[in-house]
GROMACS .gro file of C-alpha atoms in nm:
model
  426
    1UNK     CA    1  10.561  18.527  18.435
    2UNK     CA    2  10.164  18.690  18.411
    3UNK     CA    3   9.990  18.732  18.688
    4UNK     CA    4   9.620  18.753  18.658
    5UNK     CA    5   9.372  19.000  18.868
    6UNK     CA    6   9.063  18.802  18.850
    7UNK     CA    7   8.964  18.648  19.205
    8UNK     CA    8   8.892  18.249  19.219
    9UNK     CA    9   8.554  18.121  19.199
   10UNK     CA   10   8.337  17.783  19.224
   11UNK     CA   11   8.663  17.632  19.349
   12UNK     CA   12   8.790  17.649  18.995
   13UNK     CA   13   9.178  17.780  18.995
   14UNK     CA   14   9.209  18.101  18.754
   15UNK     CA   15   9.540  18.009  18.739
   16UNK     CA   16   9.705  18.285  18.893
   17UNK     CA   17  10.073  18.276  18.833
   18UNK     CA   18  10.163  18.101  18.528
   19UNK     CA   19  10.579  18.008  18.422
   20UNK     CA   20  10.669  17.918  18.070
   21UNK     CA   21  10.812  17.590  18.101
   22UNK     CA   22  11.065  17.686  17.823
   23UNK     CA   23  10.996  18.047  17.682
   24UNK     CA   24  11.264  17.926  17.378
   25UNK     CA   25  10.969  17.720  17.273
   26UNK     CA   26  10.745  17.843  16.950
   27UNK     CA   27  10.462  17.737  17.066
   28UNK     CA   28  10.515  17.763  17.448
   29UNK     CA   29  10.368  17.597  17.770
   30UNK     CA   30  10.246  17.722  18.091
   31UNK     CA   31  10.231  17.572  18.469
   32UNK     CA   32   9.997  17.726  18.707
   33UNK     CA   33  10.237  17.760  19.020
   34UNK     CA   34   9.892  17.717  19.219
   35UNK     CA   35   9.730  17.399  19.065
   36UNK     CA   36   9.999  17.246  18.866
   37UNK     CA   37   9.837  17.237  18.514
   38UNK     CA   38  10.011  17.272  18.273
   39UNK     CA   39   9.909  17.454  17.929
   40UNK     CA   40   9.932  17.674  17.606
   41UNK     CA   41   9.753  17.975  17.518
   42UNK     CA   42   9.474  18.035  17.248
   43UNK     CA   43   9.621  18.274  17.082
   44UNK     CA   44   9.898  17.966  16.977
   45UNK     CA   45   9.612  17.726  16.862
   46UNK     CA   46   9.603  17.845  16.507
   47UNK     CA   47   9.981  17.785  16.434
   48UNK     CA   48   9.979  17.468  16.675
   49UNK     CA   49   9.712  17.298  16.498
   50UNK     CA   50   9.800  17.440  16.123
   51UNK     CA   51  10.211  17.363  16.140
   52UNK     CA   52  10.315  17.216  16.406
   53UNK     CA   53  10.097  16.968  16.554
   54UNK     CA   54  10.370  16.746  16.724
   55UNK     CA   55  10.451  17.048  16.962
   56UNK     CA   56  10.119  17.026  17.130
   57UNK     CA   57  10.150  16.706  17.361
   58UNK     CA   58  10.469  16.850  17.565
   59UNK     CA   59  10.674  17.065  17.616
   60UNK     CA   60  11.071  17.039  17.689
   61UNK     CA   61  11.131  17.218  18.068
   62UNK     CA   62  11.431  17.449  17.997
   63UNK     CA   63  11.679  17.390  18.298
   64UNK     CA   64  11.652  16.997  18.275
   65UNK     CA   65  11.514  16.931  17.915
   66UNK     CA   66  11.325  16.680  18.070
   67UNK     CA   67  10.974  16.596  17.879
   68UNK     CA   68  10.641  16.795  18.049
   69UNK     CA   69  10.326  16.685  17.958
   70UNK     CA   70  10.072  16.947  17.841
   71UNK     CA   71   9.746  16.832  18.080
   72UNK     CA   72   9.496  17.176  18.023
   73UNK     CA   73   9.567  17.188  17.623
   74UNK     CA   74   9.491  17.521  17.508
   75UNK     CA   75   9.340  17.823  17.757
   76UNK     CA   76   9.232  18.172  17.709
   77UNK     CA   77   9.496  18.461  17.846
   78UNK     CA   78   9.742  18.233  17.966
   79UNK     CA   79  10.053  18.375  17.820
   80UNK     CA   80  10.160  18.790  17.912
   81UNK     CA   81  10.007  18.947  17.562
   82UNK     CA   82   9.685  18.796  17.621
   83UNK     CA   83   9.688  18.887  17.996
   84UNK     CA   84   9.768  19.252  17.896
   85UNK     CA   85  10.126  19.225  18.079
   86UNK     CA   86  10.483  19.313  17.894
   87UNK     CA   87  10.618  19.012  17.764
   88UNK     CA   88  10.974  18.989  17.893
   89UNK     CA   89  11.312  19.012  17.606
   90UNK     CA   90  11.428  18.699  17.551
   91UNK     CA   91  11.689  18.713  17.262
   92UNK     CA   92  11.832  18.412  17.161
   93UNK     CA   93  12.183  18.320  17.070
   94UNK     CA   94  12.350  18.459  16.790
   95UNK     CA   95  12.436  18.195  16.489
   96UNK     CA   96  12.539  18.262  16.112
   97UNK     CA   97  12.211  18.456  15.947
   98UNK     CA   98  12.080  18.551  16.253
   99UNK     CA   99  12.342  18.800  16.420
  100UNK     CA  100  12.106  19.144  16.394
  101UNK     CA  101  11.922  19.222  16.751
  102UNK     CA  102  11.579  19.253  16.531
  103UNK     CA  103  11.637  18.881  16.464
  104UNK     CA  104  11.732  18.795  16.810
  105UNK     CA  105  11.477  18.927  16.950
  106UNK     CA  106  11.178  18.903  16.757
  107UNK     CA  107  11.268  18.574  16.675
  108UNK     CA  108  10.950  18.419  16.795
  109UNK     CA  109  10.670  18.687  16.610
  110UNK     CA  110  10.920  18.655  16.296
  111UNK     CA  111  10.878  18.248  16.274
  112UNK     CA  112  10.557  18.227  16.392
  113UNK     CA  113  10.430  18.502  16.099
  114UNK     CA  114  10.652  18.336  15.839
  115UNK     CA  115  10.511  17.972  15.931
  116UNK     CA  116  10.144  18.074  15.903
  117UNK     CA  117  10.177  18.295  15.582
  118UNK     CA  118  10.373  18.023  15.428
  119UNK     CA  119  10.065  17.785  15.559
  120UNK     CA  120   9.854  17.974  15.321
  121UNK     CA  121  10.089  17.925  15.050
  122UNK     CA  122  10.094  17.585  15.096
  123UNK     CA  123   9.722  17.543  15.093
  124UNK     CA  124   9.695  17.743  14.757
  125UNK     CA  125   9.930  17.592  14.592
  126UNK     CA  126   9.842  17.200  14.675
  127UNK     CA  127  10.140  17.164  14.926
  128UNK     CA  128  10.030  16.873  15.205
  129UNK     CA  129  10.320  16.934  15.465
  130UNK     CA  130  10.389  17.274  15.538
  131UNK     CA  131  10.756  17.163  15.736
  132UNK     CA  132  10.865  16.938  15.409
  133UNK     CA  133  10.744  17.235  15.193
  134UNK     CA  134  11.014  17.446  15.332
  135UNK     CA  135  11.243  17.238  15.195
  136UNK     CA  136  11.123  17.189  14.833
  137UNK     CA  137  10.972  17.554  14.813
  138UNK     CA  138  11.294  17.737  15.072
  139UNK     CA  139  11.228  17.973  14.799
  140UNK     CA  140  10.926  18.104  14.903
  141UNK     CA  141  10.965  18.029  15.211
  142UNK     CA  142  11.270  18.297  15.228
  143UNK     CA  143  11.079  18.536  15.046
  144UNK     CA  144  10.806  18.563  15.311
  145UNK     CA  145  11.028  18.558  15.595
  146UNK     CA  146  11.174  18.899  15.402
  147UNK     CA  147  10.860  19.038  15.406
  148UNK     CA  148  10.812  18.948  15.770
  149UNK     CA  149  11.123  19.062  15.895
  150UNK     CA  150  11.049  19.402  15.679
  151UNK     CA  151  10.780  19.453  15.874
  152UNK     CA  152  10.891  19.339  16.230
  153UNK     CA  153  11.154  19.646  16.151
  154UNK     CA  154  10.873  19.888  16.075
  155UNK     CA  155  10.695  19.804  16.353
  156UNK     CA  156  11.004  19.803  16.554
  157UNK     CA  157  11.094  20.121  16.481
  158UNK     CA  158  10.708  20.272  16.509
  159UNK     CA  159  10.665  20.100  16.874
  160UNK     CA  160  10.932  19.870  16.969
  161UNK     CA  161  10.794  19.558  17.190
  162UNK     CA  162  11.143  19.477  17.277
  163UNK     CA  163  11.434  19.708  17.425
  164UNK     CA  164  11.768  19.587  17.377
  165UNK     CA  165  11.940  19.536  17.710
  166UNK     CA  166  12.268  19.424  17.567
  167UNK     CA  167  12.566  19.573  17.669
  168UNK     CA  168  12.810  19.777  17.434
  169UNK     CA  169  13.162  19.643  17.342
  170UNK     CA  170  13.272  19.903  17.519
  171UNK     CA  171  13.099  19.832  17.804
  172UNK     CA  172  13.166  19.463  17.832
  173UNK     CA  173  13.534  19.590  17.831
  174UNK     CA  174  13.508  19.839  18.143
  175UNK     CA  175  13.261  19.598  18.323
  176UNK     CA  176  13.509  19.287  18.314
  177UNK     CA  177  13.846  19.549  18.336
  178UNK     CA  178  13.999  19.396  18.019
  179UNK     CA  179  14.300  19.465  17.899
  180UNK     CA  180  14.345  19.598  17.533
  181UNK     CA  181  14.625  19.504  17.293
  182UNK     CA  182  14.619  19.736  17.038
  183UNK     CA  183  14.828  19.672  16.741
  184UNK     CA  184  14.893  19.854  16.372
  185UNK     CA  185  14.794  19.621  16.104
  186UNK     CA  186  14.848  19.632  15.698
  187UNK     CA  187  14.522  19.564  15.556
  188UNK     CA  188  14.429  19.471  15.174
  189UNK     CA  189  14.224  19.652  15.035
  190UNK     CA  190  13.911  19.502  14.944
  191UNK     CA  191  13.987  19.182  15.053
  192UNK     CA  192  13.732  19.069  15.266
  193UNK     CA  193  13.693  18.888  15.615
  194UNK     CA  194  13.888  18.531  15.526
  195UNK     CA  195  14.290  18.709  15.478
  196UNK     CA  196  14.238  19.046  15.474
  197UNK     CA  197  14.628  19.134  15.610
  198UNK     CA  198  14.909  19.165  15.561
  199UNK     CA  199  15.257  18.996  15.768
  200UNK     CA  200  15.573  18.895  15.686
  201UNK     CA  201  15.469  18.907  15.331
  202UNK     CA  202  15.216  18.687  15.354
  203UNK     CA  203  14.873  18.732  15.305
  204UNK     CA  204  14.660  18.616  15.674
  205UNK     CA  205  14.372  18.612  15.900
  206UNK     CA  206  14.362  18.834  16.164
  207UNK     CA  207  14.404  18.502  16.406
  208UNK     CA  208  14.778  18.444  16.228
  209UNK     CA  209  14.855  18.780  16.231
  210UNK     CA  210  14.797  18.767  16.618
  211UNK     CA  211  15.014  18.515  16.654
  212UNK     CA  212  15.274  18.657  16.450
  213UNK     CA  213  15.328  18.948  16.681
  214UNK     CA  214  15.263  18.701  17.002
  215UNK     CA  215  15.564  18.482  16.890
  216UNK     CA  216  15.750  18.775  16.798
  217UNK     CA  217  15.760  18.852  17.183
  218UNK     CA  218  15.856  18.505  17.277
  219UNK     CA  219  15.516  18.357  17.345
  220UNK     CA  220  15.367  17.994  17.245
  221UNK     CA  221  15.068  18.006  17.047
  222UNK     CA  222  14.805  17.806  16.982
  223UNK     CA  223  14.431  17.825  16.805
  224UNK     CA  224  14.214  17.777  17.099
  225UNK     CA  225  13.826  17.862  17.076
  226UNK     CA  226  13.579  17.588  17.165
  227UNK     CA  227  13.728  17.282  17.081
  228UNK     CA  228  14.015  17.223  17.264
  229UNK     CA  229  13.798  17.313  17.611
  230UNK     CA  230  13.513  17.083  17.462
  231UNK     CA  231  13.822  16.766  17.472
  232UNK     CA  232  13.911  16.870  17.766
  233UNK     CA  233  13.589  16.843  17.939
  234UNK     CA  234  13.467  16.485  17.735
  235UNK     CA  235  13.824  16.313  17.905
  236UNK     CA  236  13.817  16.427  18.238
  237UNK     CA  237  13.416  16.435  18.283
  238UNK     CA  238  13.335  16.111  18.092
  239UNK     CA  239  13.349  15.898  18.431
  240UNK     CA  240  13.071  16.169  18.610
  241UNK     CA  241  12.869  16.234  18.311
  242UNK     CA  242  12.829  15.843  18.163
  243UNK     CA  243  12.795  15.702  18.549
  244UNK     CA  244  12.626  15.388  18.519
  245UNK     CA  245  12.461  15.476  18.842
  246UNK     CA  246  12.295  15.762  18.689
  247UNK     CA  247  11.917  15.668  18.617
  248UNK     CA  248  11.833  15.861  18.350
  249UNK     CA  249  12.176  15.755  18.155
  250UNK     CA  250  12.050  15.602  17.839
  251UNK     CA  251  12.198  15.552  17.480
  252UNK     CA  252  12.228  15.840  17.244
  253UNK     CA  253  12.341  15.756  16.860
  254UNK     CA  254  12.429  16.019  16.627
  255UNK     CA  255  12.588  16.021  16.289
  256UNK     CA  256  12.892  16.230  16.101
  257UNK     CA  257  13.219  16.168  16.234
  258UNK     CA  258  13.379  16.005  15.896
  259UNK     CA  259  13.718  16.052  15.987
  260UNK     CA  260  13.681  15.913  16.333
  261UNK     CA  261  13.808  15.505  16.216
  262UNK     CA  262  13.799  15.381  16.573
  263UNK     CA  263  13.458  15.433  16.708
  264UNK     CA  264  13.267  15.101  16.669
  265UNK     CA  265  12.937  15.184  16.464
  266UNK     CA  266  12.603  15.018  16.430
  267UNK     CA  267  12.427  15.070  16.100
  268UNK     CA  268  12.642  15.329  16.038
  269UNK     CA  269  12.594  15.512  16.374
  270UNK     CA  270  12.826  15.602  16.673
  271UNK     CA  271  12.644  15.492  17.032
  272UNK     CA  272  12.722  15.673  17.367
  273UNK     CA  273  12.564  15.687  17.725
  274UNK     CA  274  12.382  16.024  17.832
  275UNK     CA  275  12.129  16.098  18.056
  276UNK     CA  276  11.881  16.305  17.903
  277UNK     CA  277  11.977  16.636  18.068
  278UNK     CA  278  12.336  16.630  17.965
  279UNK     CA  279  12.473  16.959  17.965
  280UNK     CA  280  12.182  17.143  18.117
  281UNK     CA  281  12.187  17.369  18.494
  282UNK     CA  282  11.964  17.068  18.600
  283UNK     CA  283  12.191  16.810  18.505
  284UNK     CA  284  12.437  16.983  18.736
  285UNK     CA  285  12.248  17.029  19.040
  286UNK     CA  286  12.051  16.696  19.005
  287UNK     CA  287  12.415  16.562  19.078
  288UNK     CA  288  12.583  16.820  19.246
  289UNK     CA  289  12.687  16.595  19.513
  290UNK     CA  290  12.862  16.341  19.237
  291UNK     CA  291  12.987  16.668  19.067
  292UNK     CA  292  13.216  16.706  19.388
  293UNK     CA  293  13.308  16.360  19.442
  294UNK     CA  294  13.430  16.330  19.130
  295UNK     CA  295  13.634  16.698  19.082
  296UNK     CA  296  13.782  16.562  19.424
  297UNK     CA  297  13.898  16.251  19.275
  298UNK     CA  298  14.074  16.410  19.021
  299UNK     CA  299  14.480  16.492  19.123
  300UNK     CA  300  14.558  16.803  19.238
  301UNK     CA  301  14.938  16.769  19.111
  302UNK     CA  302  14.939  16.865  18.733
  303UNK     CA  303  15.149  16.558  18.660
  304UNK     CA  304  14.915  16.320  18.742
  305UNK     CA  305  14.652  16.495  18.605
  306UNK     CA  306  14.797  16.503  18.252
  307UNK     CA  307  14.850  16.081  18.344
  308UNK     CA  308  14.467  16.030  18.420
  309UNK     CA  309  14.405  16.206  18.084
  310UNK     CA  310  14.593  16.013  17.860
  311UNK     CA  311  14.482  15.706  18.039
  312UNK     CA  312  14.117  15.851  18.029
  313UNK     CA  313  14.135  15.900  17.638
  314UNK     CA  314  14.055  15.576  17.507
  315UNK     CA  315  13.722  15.489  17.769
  316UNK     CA  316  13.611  15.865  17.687
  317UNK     CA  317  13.594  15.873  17.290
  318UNK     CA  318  13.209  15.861  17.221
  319UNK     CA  319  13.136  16.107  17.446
  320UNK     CA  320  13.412  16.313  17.303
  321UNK     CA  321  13.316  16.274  16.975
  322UNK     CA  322  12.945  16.325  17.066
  323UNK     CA  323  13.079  16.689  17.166
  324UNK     CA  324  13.291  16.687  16.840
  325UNK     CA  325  13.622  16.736  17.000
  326UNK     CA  326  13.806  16.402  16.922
  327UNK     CA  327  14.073  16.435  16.692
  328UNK     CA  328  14.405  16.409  16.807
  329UNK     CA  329  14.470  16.775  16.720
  330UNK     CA  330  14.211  16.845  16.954
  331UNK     CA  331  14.337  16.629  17.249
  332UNK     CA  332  14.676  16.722  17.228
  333UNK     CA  333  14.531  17.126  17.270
  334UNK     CA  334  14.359  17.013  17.560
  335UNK     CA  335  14.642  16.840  17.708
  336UNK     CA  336  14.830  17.140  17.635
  337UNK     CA  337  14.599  17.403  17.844
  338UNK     CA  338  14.620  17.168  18.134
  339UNK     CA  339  15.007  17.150  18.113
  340UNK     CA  340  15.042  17.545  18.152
  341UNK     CA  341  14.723  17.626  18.353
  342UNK     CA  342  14.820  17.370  18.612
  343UNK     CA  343  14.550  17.136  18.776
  344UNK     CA  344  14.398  17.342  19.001
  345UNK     CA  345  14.305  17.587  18.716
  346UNK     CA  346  14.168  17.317  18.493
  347UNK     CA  347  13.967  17.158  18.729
  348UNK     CA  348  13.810  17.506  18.804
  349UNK     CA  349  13.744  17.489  18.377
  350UNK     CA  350  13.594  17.168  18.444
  351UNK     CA  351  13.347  17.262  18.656
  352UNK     CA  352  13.229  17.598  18.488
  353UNK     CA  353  13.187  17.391  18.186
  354UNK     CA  354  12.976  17.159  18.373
  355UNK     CA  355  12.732  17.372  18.541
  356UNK     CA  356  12.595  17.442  18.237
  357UNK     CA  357  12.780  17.309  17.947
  358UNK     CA  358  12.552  17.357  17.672
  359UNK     CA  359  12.540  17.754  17.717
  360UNK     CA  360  12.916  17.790  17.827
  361UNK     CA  361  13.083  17.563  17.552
  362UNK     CA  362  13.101  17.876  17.321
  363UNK     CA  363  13.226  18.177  17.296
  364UNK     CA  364  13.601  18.133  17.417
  365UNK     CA  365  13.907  18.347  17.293
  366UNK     CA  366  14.104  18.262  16.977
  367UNK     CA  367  14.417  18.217  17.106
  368UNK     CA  368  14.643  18.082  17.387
  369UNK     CA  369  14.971  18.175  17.470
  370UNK     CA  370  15.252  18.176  17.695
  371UNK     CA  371  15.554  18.219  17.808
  372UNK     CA  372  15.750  18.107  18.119
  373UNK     CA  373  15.527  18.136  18.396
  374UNK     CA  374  15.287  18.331  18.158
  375UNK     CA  375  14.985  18.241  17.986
  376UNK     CA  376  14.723  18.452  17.848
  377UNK     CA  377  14.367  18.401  17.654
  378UNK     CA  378  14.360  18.639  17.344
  379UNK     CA  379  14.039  18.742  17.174
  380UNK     CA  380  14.142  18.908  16.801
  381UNK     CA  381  13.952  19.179  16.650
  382UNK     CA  382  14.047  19.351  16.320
  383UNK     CA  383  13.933  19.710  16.225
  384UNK     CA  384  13.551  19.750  16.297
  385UNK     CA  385  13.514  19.378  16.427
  386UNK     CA  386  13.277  19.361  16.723
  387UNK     CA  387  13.202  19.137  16.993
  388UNK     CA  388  12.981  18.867  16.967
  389UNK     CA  389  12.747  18.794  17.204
  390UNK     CA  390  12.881  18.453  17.320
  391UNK     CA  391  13.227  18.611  17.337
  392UNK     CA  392  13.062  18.888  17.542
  393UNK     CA  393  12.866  18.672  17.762
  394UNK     CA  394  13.223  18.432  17.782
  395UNK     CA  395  13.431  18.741  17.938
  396UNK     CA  396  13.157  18.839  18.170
  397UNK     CA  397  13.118  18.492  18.269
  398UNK     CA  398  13.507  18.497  18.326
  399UNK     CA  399  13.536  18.792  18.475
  400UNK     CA  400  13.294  18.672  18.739
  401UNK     CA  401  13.348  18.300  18.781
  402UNK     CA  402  13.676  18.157  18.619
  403UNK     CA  403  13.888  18.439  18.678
  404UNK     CA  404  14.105  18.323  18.366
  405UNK     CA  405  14.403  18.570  18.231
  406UNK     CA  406  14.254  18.708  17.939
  407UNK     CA  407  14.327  19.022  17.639
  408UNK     CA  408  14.185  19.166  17.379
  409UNK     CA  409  14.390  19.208  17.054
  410UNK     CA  410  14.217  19.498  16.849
  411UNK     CA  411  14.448  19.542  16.472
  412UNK     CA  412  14.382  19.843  16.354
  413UNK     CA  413  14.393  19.949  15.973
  414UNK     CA  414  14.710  20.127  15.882
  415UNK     CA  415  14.932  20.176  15.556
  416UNK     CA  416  15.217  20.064  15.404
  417UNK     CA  417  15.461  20.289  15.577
  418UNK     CA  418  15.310  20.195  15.905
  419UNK     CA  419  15.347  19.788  15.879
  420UNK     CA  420  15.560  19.738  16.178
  421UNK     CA  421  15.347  19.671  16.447
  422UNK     CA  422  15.424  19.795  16.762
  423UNK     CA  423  15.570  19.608  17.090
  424UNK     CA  424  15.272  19.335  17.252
  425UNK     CA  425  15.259  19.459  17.572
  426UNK     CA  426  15.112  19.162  17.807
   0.00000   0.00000   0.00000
């Protein structure tokens, strides 16, 4: 938010308190809290106009991803920089090539630089459409990115803009009280990150190895992660997600799915119904009141729950495999977790999954196991493995909200002599 220290005059608003309708945005827009306008700074206009022209109509708000009409176009010192006001950290999510906090936080200077040098390359070397050109030169396009980023670093280290305000490993660890299950592992030398031990034998991943020593103290163990949670939530949420009631339901197609032989296509394409804030905060609270009618109507006695599911399977597949948790490997996980977590527990999953689904999908432990009346979330680290971000942000949220059992494996490097791992204590 900037906040400007210029008085109003002639009855014109000077636009005191501007929001960013969705700061994730590259080229970003602004409501006046006061008159309601909506707009995007100057200091955007070059890139807006140059690169990415279809950005400058709307904008997407951030908590409902409903569309927002920009009505003031571009104005002078509307965003923080131009006001002369800190601009807040806003890292984004951490996917393959972009894991390092320079990335994740100076994501928005290092795409908008790239984008306009790359411009210039395009106009001296004949190249109409900057976007396509990425494609046909990704080339050059990569090589002035790495001079970008290069620089971002310098400039980083010089003056940083940004402070990093995530929290340590360690102190994600003492923060949610989690347990540590630390366990001797033989590692190969120079193997890599896909098998790099050693158990039984047999060469593994540090996910089989885990289970190795779980089953080895009597527990049942399954690959967990996303997947299983995201079937989970498409059967038992299909009926308050797809409502017909819901006005802004409407049909979504989307593509991929090969092996799924049941879904009926057209021209190639799988259909389902969404409304067009699906897994957003404002999805959830523009229908909290159907939210809780329908987590009521599902059974509280685990029995019956695991019924509704497999009855629930069939009228639920599009929107499952819209979330890409269909296959019957993933169903039969899901039906699993609500089998040994019970109803009440899964319902509770159900529910912090739909708050805000598209930012709490991720991030969940490797394994589950259990025993008797046992059952435990497992996270795996080997050696020097660290935390991601979404698996930091998962615990936290976990810690806080779900309140699901829940360790940390950590394998550390040993030698040969030292291959027996010791007990798993749970």
């Amino acid at each position: 938010m900037a906040t400007a220290h210029h008085p109003e005059h002639d009855g014109v608003c000077e636009h005191p308190v501007l929001v960013a309708v969705n700061p994730f945005e590259l080229i970003r827009k602004y409501r006046c809290g006061r008159c309601g306008e909506v707009m995007m700074c100057a200091c955007d206009e070059e890139l807006g106009r140059r690169v990415l022209p279809h950005q400058l109509e709307a904008g997407t708000d951030l908590s409902t991803q409903g569309r927002v009409p920009v009505t003031a176009g571009f104005a002078d010192r509307a965003c923080a920089a131009c006001r002369g006001d800190d601009e807040p950290a806003l890292p984004v999510a951490e996917i393959r090539g972009r894991t390092s906090k320079i990335k994740r936080y100076y994501w928005r200077e290092i795409q908008s630089a790239t984008l306009l040098r790359f411009a210039d390359w395009c106009d001296e070397n004949g190249e109409g459409d900057v976007l396509a050109a990425r494609t046909s030169a990704r080339l050059e396009y990569e090589r002035i990115e790495g001079d970008v980023l290069a620089e971002v670093k310098c400039l980083h280290a010089a003056s940083p803009k940004y402070h990093y305000n995530d929290p340590s490993q360690e102190d994600v660890i003492r923060q949610c009280g989690l347990q540590v299950i630390n366990v001797p592992g033989l590692y190969v030398k120079g193997a890599g990150r896909d098998r790099p031990l050693v158990v039984d034998g047999q060469r593994s991943s540090p996910e089989e190895f885990a289970s190795v020593m779980l089953r080895r103290e009597g527990f049942v163990v399954m690959r967990c992660e996303s997947l299983p949670l995201q079937a989970l939530y498409g059967v038992l949420m299909w009926l308050w997600v797809q409502d017909p009631s819901d006005p802004l339901g409407k049909p979504h197609y989307f593509g991929g799915r090969e092996d799924l032989t049941t879904a009926p296509r057209w021209n190639g394409m799988i259909g389902t119904v969404l409304p067009d804030d699906f897994g957003t905060e404002g999805h959830a609270r523009r229908r909290a009141t159907q939210l809780d009618e329908h987590l009521d109507l599902l059974p509280a006695d685990t029995a019956e729950l695991l019924w509704l599911f497999d009855y629930w399977v069939r009228p639920s597949s599009t929107l499952c495999a819209y979330l890409w948790a269909y296959t019957p490997f993933d169903l039969d996980r899901a039906r699993q977790l609500i089998e040994v977590l019970g109803a009440s527990t899964t319902k509770r999953i159900c529910r912090f999954l739909a708050e805000s689904y598209w930012s709490r999908y991720l991030g969940w432990p490797d394994l589950f196991a259990y025993r008797e009346a046992e059952a435990m979330f497992v996270e795996v680290k080997w050696s020097k493995d660290r935390l991601s971000q979404q698996q930091s942000d998962w615990l936290r949220a976990n810690h806080t909200e779900l309140h699901l059992p829940v360790r940390l494996m950590k394998i550390h490097r040993t030698t040969a002599a030292d291959e027996t791992a010791s007990r798993v204590e749970a």
